[in-house]
Coordinates of N, CA, C and O in Angstrom, one line a residue:
M1 N 83.1 16.7 -42.9 CA 82.7 15.3 -42.8 C 83.0 14.7 -44.2 O 82.6 15.3 -45.2
T2 N 83.5 13.5 -44.2 CA 83.8 12.9 -45.4 C 82.7 12.0 -45.8 O 81.8 11.7 -45.1
R3 N 82.7 11.5 -47.1 CA 81.7 10.7 -47.6 C 81.6 9.4 -46.9 O 80.5 8.9 -46.6
Q4 N 82.7 8.8 -46.5 CA 82.7 7.6 -45.8 C 82.0 7.7 -44.4 O 81.2 6.8 -44.1
N5 N 82.2 8.8 -43.7 CA 81.5 9.0 -42.4 C 80.0 9.1 -42.6 O 79.2 8.6 -41.8
S6 N 79.5 9.8 -43.7 CA 78.1 10.0 -43.9 C 77.5 8.6 -44.2 O 76.3 8.4 -43.8
L7 N 78.2 7.8 -45.0 CA 77.6 6.4 -45.3 C 77.5 5.6 -44.0 O 76.5 4.9 -43.8
T8 N 78.6 5.7 -43.2 CA 78.5 4.9 -42.0 C 77.4 5.4 -41.0 O 76.8 4.6 -40.4
R9 N 77.2 6.7 -41.1 CA 76.2 7.3 -40.2 C 74.8 6.8 -40.6 O 73.9 6.6 -39.7
Y10 N 74.5 6.7 -41.8 CA 73.2 6.3 -42.3 C 73.1 4.8 -42.8 O 72.2 4.5 -43.5
R11 N 74.0 4.0 -42.4 CA 74.1 2.6 -42.9 C 72.8 1.9 -42.5 O 72.2 1.2 -43.3
L12 N 72.3 2.0 -41.2 CA 71.1 1.3 -40.8 C 69.9 1.8 -41.6 O 69.1 0.9 -42.0
A13 N 69.8 3.1 -41.8 CA 68.6 3.6 -42.6 C 68.7 3.1 -44.0 O 67.7 2.7 -44.6
L14 N 69.9 3.1 -44.6 CA 70.0 2.6 -46.0 C 69.7 1.1 -46.1 O 69.1 0.6 -47.0
M15 N 70.2 0.3 -45.1 CA 69.9 -1.1 -45.1 C 68.4 -1.4 -44.9 O 67.8 -2.3 -45.6
T16 N 67.8 -0.6 -44.0 CA 66.3 -0.8 -43.8 C 65.6 -0.5 -45.1 O 64.6 -1.2 -45.5
L17 N 66.0 0.6 -45.8 CA 65.3 1.0 -47.0 C 65.5 -0.1 -48.1 O 64.5 -0.5 -48.8
A18 N 66.7 -0.7 -48.2 CA 66.9 -1.7 -49.1 C 66.1 -3.0 -48.8 O 65.5 -3.6 -49.8
V19 N 65.9 -3.3 -47.6 CA 65.1 -4.5 -47.2 C 63.6 -4.2 -47.6 O 62.9 -5.1 -48.1
L20 N 63.1 -3.0 -47.3 CA 61.8 -2.7 -47.6 C 61.5 -2.7 -49.1 O 60.5 -3.3 -49.5
L21 N 62.4 -2.2 -49.9 CA 62.2 -2.2 -51.3 C 62.3 -3.6 -51.8 O 61.5 -4.0 -52.7
G22 N 63.2 -4.4 -51.3 CA 63.3 -5.8 -51.8 C 62.0 -6.6 -51.4 O 61.5 -7.4 -52.2
T23 N 61.5 -6.4 -50.2 CA 60.3 -7.1 -49.8 C 59.1 -6.7 -50.7 O 58.3 -7.5 -51.1
G24 N 59.0 -5.4 -51.0 CA 57.9 -4.9 -51.8 C 58.0 -5.5 -53.2 O 56.9 -5.9 -53.8
I25 N 59.2 -5.6 -53.8 CA 59.3 -6.2 -55.1 C 59.0 -7.6 -55.1 O 58.3 -8.2 -55.9
A26 N 59.4 -8.4 -54.0 CA 59.2 -9.8 -53.9 C 57.7 -10.1 -53.8 O 57.2 -11.0 -54.4
S27 N 57.0 -9.3 -53.0 CA 55.6 -9.6 -52.7 C 54.8 -9.2 -54.0 O 53.8 -9.9 -54.3
S28 N 55.2 -8.2 -54.7 CA 54.5 -7.9 -56.0 C 54.7 -9.0 -57.0 O 53.8 -9.4 -57.7
A29 N 55.9 -9.5 -57.1 CA 56.2 -10.6 -58.0 C 55.4 -11.8 -57.7 O 54.9 -12.5 -58.5
S30 N 55.2 -12.1 -56.3 CA 54.5 -13.3 -56.0 C 53.0 -13.1 -56.2 O 52.3 -14.1 -56.6
A31 N 52.5 -11.9 -56.1 CA 51.1 -11.7 -56.5 C 50.9 -11.8 -58.0 O 49.8 -12.4 -58.4
I32 N 51.8 -11.4 -58.8 CA 51.7 -11.6 -60.2 C 51.7 -13.1 -60.5 O 50.9 -13.5 -61.3
D33 N 52.6 -13.8 -59.9 CA 52.7 -15.2 -60.2 C 51.4 -15.9 -59.7 O 51.0 -16.8 -60.4
W34 N 50.8 -15.5 -58.6 CA 49.6 -16.1 -58.1 C 48.5 -15.8 -59.2 O 47.7 -16.7 -59.4
G35 N 48.4 -14.6 -59.7 CA 47.4 -14.3 -60.7 C 47.6 -15.1 -61.9 O 46.6 -15.6 -62.5
R36 N 48.8 -15.3 -62.4 CA 49.0 -16.2 -63.6 C 48.7 -17.6 -63.3 O 48.1 -18.2 -64.1
E37 N 49.0 -18.1 -62.1 CA 48.7 -19.5 -61.8 C 47.1 -19.6 -61.7 O 46.6 -20.6 -62.1
A38 N 46.4 -18.6 -61.1 CA 45.0 -18.7 -61.1 C 44.4 -18.7 -62.5 O 43.4 -19.4 -62.7
H39 N 44.9 -17.9 -63.4 CA 44.5 -17.9 -64.8 C 44.7 -19.2 -65.4 O 43.8 -19.7 -66.1
R40 N 45.9 -19.9 -65.2 CA 46.1 -21.2 -65.8 C 45.2 -22.2 -65.2 O 44.7 -23.1 -66.0
E41 N 44.9 -22.2 -63.9 CA 44.0 -23.1 -63.3 C 42.6 -23.0 -63.9 O 41.9 -23.9 -64.2
D42 N 42.1 -21.7 -64.0 CA 40.8 -21.4 -64.6 C 40.8 -22.0 -66.1 O 39.8 -22.5 -66.5
S43 N 41.9 -21.7 -66.8 CA 41.9 -22.2 -68.2 C 41.8 -23.7 -68.2 O 41.1 -24.3 -69.1
R44 N 42.6 -24.4 -67.4 CA 42.5 -25.9 -67.3 C 41.1 -26.3 -67.0 O 40.5 -27.3 -67.5
T45 N 40.4 -25.6 -66.0 CA 39.1 -26.0 -65.6 C 38.1 -25.9 -66.8 O 37.3 -26.7 -67.1
C46 N 38.2 -24.8 -67.5 CA 37.3 -24.5 -68.7 C 37.6 -25.5 -69.8 O 36.6 -26.0 -70.4
Q47 N 38.8 -25.8 -70.0 CA 39.2 -26.8 -71.0 C 38.7 -28.2 -70.6 O 38.2 -29.0 -71.4
G48 N 38.7 -28.5 -69.3 CA 38.2 -29.7 -68.8 C 36.7 -29.9 -69.0 O 36.1 -30.9 -69.1
F49 N 36.0 -28.7 -69.0 CA 34.6 -28.7 -69.2 C 34.2 -28.8 -70.7 O 33.1 -28.9 -71.0
G50 N 35.3 -28.8 -71.5 CA 35.1 -28.9 -72.9 C 34.9 -27.6 -73.7 O 34.5 -27.6 -74.8
A51 N 35.2 -26.5 -73.0 CA 35.0 -25.2 -73.6 C 36.3 -24.9 -74.4 O 37.4 -24.8 -73.9
D52 N 36.1 -24.8 -75.8 CA 37.2 -24.5 -76.6 C 37.4 -23.0 -76.6 O 36.5 -22.3 -76.2
H53 N 38.4 -22.5 -77.2 CA 38.6 -21.0 -77.3 C 37.5 -20.5 -78.2 O 37.3 -20.9 -79.2
G54 N 36.7 -19.5 -77.6 CA 35.6 -18.9 -78.3 C 34.7 -18.4 -77.2 O 35.0 -18.1 -76.1
R55 N 33.4 -18.3 -77.6 CA 32.4 -17.8 -76.7 C 32.2 -18.7 -75.4 O 32.1 -18.1 -74.3
E56 N 32.2 -20.0 -75.6 CA 32.0 -20.9 -74.4 C 33.2 -20.7 -73.4 O 33.0 -20.7 -72.2
Y57 N 34.4 -20.6 -74.0 CA 35.6 -20.5 -73.2 C 35.6 -19.1 -72.5 O 35.8 -19.1 -71.3
T58 N 35.2 -18.1 -73.1 CA 35.1 -16.7 -72.5 C 34.1 -16.7 -71.4 O 34.3 -16.2 -70.3
R59 N 33.0 -17.3 -71.7 CA 31.9 -17.4 -70.7 C 32.3 -18.2 -69.5 O 32.1 -17.8 -68.3
C60 N 33.0 -19.3 -69.7 CA 33.5 -20.1 -68.6 C 34.6 -19.4 -67.8 O 34.6 -19.4 -66.6
M61 N 35.5 -18.7 -68.5 CA 36.5 -17.9 -67.8 C 35.9 -16.8 -66.9 O 36.3 -16.6 -65.8
M62 N 34.9 -16.2 -67.4 CA 34.2 -15.2 -66.6 C 33.5 -15.8 -65.4 O 33.5 -15.2 -64.3
E63 N 32.9 -17.0 -65.6 CA 32.3 -17.6 -64.5 C 33.3 -18.1 -63.4 O 33.1 -18.0 -62.2
Q64 N 34.5 -18.5 -63.9 CA 35.5 -18.9 -62.9 C 36.0 -17.6 -62.1 O 36.2 -17.7 -60.9
Q65 N 36.1 -16.5 -62.8 CA 36.5 -15.3 -62.2 C 35.4 -14.8 -61.1 O 35.7 -14.4 -60.0
R66 N 34.2 -15.0 -61.6 CA 33.0 -14.7 -60.6 C 33.1 -15.6 -59.4 O 32.9 -15.1 -58.3
R67 N 33.4 -16.8 -59.6 CA 33.5 -17.8 -58.5 C 34.6 -17.4 -57.6 O 34.4 -17.4 -56.4
R68 N 35.7 -17.0 -58.1 CA 36.9 -16.6 -57.3 C 36.5 -15.3 -56.5 O 36.9 -15.2 -55.4
D69 N 35.9 -14.4 -57.2 CA 35.5 -13.1 -56.5 C 34.5 -13.4 -55.4 O 34.6 -12.8 -54.3
D70 N 33.5 -14.3 -55.7 CA 32.5 -14.6 -54.7 C 33.1 -15.3 -53.5 O 32.7 -15.1 -52.4
A71 N 34.2 -16.1 -53.8 CA 34.8 -16.8 -52.7 C 35.5 -15.8 -51.7 O 35.5 -15.9 -50.5
L72 N 36.1 -14.7 -52.4 CA 36.8 -13.7 -51.5 C 35.7 -12.9 -50.7 O 35.9 -12.6 -49.5
L73 N 34.6 -12.6 -51.4 CA 33.5 -11.9 -50.6 C 33.0 -12.8 -49.5 O 32.7 -12.3 -48.4
N74 N 32.7 -14.1 -49.8 CA 32.2 -14.9 -48.8 C 33.2 -15.1 -47.6 O 32.8 -15.1 -46.4
A75 N 34.5 -15.1 -47.9 CA 35.5 -15.2 -46.8 C 35.5 -14.0 -46.0 O 35.6 -14.1 -44.7
S76 N 35.4 -12.8 -46.6 CA 35.4 -11.6 -45.8 C 34.1 -11.5 -45.0 O 34.1 -11.0 -43.8
E77 N 33.0 -11.9 -45.5 CA 31.8 -11.9 -44.8 C 31.8 -12.8 -43.6 O 31.4 -12.5 -42.5
Q78 N 32.4 -14.0 -43.8 CA 32.6 -15.0 -42.7 C 33.5 -14.4 -41.6 O 33.2 -14.6 -40.5
Q79 N 34.6 -13.7 -42.1 CA 35.5 -13.1 -41.1 C 34.7 -12.0 -40.3 O 34.9 -11.9 -39.1
R80 N 33.9 -11.2 -40.9 CA 33.1 -10.2 -40.2 C 32.1 -10.9 -39.2 O 32.0 -10.4 -38.1
N81 N 31.5 -12.0 -39.7 CA 30.6 -12.7 -38.8 C 31.3 -13.3 -37.6 O 30.8 -13.2 -36.4
N82 N 32.5 -13.8 -37.8 CA 33.3 -14.3 -36.7 C 33.7 -13.2 -35.7 O 33.6 -13.5 -34.5
A83 N 34.1 -12.1 -36.2 CA 34.4 -11.0 -35.3 C 33.2 -10.5 -34.5 O 33.4 -10.2 -33.3
E84 N 32.0 -10.4 -35.1 CA 30.8 -10.0 -34.4 C 30.5 -11.1 -33.3 O 30.1 -10.7 -32.2
A85 N 30.6 -12.4 -33.7 CA 30.3 -13.4 -32.7 C 31.3 -13.3 -31.5 O 30.9 -13.5 -30.3
A86 N 32.6 -13.1 -31.8 CA 33.6 -12.9 -30.7 C 33.2 -11.7 -29.8 O 33.3 -11.9 -28.6
R87 N 32.8 -10.6 -30.4 CA 32.4 -9.5 -29.6 C 31.2 -9.8 -28.7 O 31.1 -9.5 -27.5
N88 N 30.2 -10.5 -29.3 CA 29.1 -10.9 -28.5 C 29.5 -11.9 -27.4 O 28.9 -11.8 -26.3
N89 N 30.4 -12.8 -27.7 CA 30.8 -13.7 -26.6 C 31.5 -13.0 -25.5 O 31.3 -13.3 -24.3
V90 N 32.3 -12.0 -25.8 CA 33.0 -11.2 -24.8 C 32.0 -10.5 -23.9 O 32.1 -10.4 -22.7
E91 N 31.0 -9.9 -24.5 CA 29.9 -9.2 -23.8 C 29.1 -10.2 -22.9 O 28.8 -9.8 -21.8
T92 N 28.9 -11.3 -23.4 CA 28.1 -12.3 -22.6 C 28.9 -12.7 -21.4 O 28.4 -12.9 -20.3
V93 N 30.2 -13.0 -21.6 CA 31.0 -13.4 -20.5 C 31.1 -12.3 -19.4 O 31.1 -12.5 -18.2
R94 N 31.3 -11.0 -19.9 CA 31.3 -9.9 -19.0 C 30.0 -9.8 -18.2 O 30.0 -9.6 -17.0
R95 N 28.9 -10.0 -18.9 CA 27.6 -9.9 -18.1 C 27.5 -11.1 -17.1 O 27.0 -10.9 -16.0
M96 N 27.9 -12.3 -17.5 CA 27.8 -13.4 -16.6 C 28.7 -13.2 -15.4 O 28.3 -13.4 -14.2
R97 N 29.9 -12.6 -15.6 CA 30.8 -12.3 -14.5 C 30.2 -11.3 -13.6 O 30.2 -11.4 -12.3
C98 N 29.6 -10.2 -14.1 CA 29.0 -9.2 -13.3 C 27.8 -9.8 -12.5 O 27.6 -9.4 -11.3
N99 N 27.0 -10.6 -13.1 CA 25.8 -11.2 -12.4 C 26.3 -12.1 -11.3 O 25.7 -12.2 -10.2
R100 N 27.4 -12.8 -11.6 CA 28.0 -13.7 -10.5 C 28.5 -12.9 -9.3 O 28.2 -13.3 -8.2
E101 N 29.1 -11.8 -9.6 CA 29.6 -10.9 -8.5 C 28.4 -10.3 -7.8 O 28.5 -10.2 -6.6
A102 N 27.3 -10.0 -8.5 CA 26.2 -9.5 -7.8 C 25.5 -10.5 -6.9 O 25.1 -10.2 -5.8
E103 N 25.5 -11.8 -7.4 CA 25.0 -12.8 -6.5 C 25.8 -13.0 -5.3 O 25.3 -13.2 -4.2
R104 N 27.1 -12.9 -5.4 CA 28.0 -13.1 -4.3 C 27.8 -11.9 -3.3 O 27.8 -12.1 -2.1
A105 N 27.6 -10.7 -3.8 CA 27.4 -9.6 -3.0 C 26.1 -9.7 -2.2 O 26.0 -9.4 -1.0
R106 N 25.1 -10.2 -2.9 CA 23.8 -10.5 -2.2 C 23.9 -11.5 -1.1 O 23.3 -11.4 0.0
A107 N 24.7 -12.5 -1.4 CA 24.9 -13.6 -0.4 C 25.6 -13.0 0.8 O 25.4 -13.5 1.9
R108 N 26.5 -12.1 0.6 CA 27.2 -11.5 1.8 C 26.3 -10.4 2.5 O 26.7 -9.9 3.5
G109 N 25.1 -10.1 1.9 CA 24.3 -9.2 2.5 C 24.6 -7.7 2.1 O 24.1 -6.8 2.7
E110 N 25.3 -7.6 1.0 CA 25.7 -6.3 0.5 C 24.8 -6.0 -0.7 O 24.1 -6.8 -1.3
R111 N 24.8 -4.7 -1.0 CA 24.0 -4.2 -2.2 C 24.9 -4.4 -3.4 O 26.0 -3.8 -3.5
P112 N 24.5 -5.2 -4.4 CA 25.3 -5.4 -5.6 C 25.3 -4.2 -6.5 O 24.4 -3.4 -6.5
E113 N 26.4 -4.1 -7.2 CA 26.6 -3.1 -8.2 C 25.6 -3.4 -9.4 O 25.4 -4.6 -9.7
W114 N 25.1 -2.4 -10.1 CA 24.2 -2.6 -11.1 C 25.0 -3.1 -12.4 O 26.1 -2.5 -12.7
C115 N 24.6 -4.1 -13.1 CA 25.2 -4.6 -14.3 C 24.5 -4.0 -15.5 O 23.3 -4.3 -15.7
P116 N 25.2 -3.2 -16.3 CA 24.6 -2.6 -17.5 C 24.4 -3.7 -18.6 O 25.0 -4.6 -18.7

């Protein structure tokens, strides 16, 4: 087997690997850019509050980071609450459907199935 044939044979795998590596590098770079932009935004906010470089600036930057972290925590908590509400809604709809079928069975004079 020649080198050309082995490259042709694995061309799809090599292209897939190249795409995955390129995507990983691009997403890493965008995350770094996002972090830098967040830092610049926090810095502008603190300077807008009148905090010069020093203790007030450091305290303000820490507060901005805490605010950003709290926002992430609140968003994940809200997402968890939404998922729990969706599960409860599905269970309620299931129970309503079961009860409706039981009522229809009773109306036909049949013994309805038990709804757990």
